[in-house]
Short mmCIF file of C-alpha atoms in Angstrom, two decimals:
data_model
loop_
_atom_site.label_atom_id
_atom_site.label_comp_id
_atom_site.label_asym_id
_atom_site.label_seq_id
_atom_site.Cartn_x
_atom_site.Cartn_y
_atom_site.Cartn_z
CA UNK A 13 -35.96 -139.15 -318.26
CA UNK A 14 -33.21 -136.56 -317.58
CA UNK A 15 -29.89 -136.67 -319.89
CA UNK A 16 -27.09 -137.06 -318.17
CA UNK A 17 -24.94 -134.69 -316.47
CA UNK A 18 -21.84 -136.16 -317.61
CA UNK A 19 -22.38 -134.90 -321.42
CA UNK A 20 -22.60 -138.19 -322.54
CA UNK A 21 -26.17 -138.88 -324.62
CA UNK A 22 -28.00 -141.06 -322.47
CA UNK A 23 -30.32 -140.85 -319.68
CA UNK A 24 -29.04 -140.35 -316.64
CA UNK A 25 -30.19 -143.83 -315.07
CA UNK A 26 -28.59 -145.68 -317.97
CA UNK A 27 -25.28 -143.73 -317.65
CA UNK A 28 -23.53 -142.35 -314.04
CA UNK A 29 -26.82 -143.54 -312.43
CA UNK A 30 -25.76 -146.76 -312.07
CA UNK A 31 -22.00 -146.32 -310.58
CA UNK A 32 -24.16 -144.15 -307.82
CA UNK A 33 -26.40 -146.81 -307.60
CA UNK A 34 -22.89 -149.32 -307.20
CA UNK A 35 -22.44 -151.18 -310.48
CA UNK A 36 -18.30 -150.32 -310.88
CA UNK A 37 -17.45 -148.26 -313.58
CA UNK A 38 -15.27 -150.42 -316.48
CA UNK A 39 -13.20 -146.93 -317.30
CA UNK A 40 -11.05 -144.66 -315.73
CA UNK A 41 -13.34 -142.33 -317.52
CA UNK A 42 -16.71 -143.35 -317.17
CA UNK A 43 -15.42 -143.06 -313.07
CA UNK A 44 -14.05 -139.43 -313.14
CA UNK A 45 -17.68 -138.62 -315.64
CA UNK A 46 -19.62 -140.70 -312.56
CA UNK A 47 -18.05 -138.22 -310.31
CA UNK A 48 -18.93 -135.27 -311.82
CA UNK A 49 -22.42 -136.65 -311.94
CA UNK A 50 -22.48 -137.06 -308.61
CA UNK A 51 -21.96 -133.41 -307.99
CA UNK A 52 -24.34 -132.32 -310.03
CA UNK A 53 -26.94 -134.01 -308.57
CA UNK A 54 -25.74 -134.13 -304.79
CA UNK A 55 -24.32 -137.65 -304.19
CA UNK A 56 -21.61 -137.25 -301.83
CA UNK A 57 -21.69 -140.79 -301.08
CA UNK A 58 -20.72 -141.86 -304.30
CA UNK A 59 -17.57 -139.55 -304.31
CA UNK A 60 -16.77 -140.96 -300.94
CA UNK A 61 -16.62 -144.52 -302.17
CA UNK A 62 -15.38 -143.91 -305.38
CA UNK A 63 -12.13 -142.10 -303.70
CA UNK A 64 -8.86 -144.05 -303.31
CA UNK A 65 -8.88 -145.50 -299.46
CA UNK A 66 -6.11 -143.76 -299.52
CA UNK A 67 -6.21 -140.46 -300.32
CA UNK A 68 -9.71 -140.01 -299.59
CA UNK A 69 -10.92 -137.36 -296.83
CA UNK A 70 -13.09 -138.69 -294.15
CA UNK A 71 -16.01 -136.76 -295.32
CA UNK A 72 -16.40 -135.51 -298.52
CA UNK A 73 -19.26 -132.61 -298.84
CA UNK A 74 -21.28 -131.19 -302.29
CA UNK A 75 -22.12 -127.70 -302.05
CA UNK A 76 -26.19 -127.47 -302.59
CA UNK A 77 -25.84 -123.90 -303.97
CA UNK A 78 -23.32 -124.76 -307.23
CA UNK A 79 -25.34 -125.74 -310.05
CA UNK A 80 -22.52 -127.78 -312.47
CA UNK A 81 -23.24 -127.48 -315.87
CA UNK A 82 -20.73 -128.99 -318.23
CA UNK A 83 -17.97 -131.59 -318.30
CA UNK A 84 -15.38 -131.36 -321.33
CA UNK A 85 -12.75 -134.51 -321.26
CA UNK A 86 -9.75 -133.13 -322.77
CA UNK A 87 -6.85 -136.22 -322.59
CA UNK A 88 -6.95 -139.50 -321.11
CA UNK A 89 -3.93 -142.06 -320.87
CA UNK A 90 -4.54 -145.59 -320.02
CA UNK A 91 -7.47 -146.20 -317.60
CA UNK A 92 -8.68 -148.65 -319.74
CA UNK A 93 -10.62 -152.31 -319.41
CA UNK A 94 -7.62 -154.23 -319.34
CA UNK A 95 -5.49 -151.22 -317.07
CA UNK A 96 -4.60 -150.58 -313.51
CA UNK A 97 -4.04 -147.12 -313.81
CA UNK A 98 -4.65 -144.04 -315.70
CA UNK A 99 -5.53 -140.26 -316.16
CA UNK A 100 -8.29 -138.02 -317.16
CA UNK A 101 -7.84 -134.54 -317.77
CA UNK A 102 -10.92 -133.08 -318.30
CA UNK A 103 -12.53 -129.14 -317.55
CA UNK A 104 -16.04 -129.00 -314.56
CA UNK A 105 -17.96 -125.70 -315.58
CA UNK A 106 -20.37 -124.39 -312.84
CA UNK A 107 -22.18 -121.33 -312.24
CA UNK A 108 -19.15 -119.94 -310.41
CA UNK A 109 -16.63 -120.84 -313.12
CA UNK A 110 -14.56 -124.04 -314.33
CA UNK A 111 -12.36 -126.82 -312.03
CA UNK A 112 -9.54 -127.94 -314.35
CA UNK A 113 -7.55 -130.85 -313.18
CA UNK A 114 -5.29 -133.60 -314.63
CA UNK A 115 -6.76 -136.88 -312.55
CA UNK A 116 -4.88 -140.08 -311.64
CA UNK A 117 -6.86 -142.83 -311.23
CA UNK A 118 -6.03 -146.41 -310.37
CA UNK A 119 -8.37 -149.81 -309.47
CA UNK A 120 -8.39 -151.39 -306.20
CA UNK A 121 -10.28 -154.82 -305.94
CA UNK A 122 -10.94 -154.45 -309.49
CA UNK A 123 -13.20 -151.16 -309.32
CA UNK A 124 -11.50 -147.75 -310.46
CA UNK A 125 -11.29 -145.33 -308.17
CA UNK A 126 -10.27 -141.49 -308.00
CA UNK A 127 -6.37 -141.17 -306.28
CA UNK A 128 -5.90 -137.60 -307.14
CA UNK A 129 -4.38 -134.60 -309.54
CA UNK A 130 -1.85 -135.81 -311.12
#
């Protein structure tokens, strides 16, 4: 069993494993931690889905050659069980240097999903 990319301690099949395998993720942050999972490991098909309708490109691609190697969640506002909306700001380290970006988030048919910086 691999930890998680997400930072969180838990294997990766107990944690963002399951929003890629389709269980919805009850947070705005557990989505935006799912997402950077699924770059890390490759799953451009769970970034596709997870993306607001829309706001969402038509494809979304991961590049094979960036290895991402640590999330750090710096603020959140709402986002919560009981929410509609909210924000994540958080920091994406790869090999090539760090993604910062202040997240809005907001749940369609009762699943969160990923509208955009904020």
């Amino acid at each position: 069993m691999r930890t998680c990319p997400c930072g969180l301690p838990a294997p990766y099949d107990d944690c963002c494993g399951r929003y890629h395998r389709g269980a919805a993720a009850p947070t705005a942050e557990a989505l935006m931690r799912s997402r950077f999972s699924a770059f890390a490991v490759g799953d451009a098909a769970h970034l596709h889905a997870s993306w607001d309708p829309e706001t969402r490109p038509r494809r979304v691609d991961v590049d094979p050659g960036t290895r991402w190697t640590r999330l750090e969640v710096l603020d959140r506002t709402g986002g919560g069980l009981l929410e509609s909306t909210g924000t994540v700001e958080f920091r994406a380290h790869h090999d090539g240097g760090v993604v910062a970006e202040h997240s809005r988030f907001r749940r369609v048919d009762g699943r969160w999903v990923y509208v955009g910086p904020v």
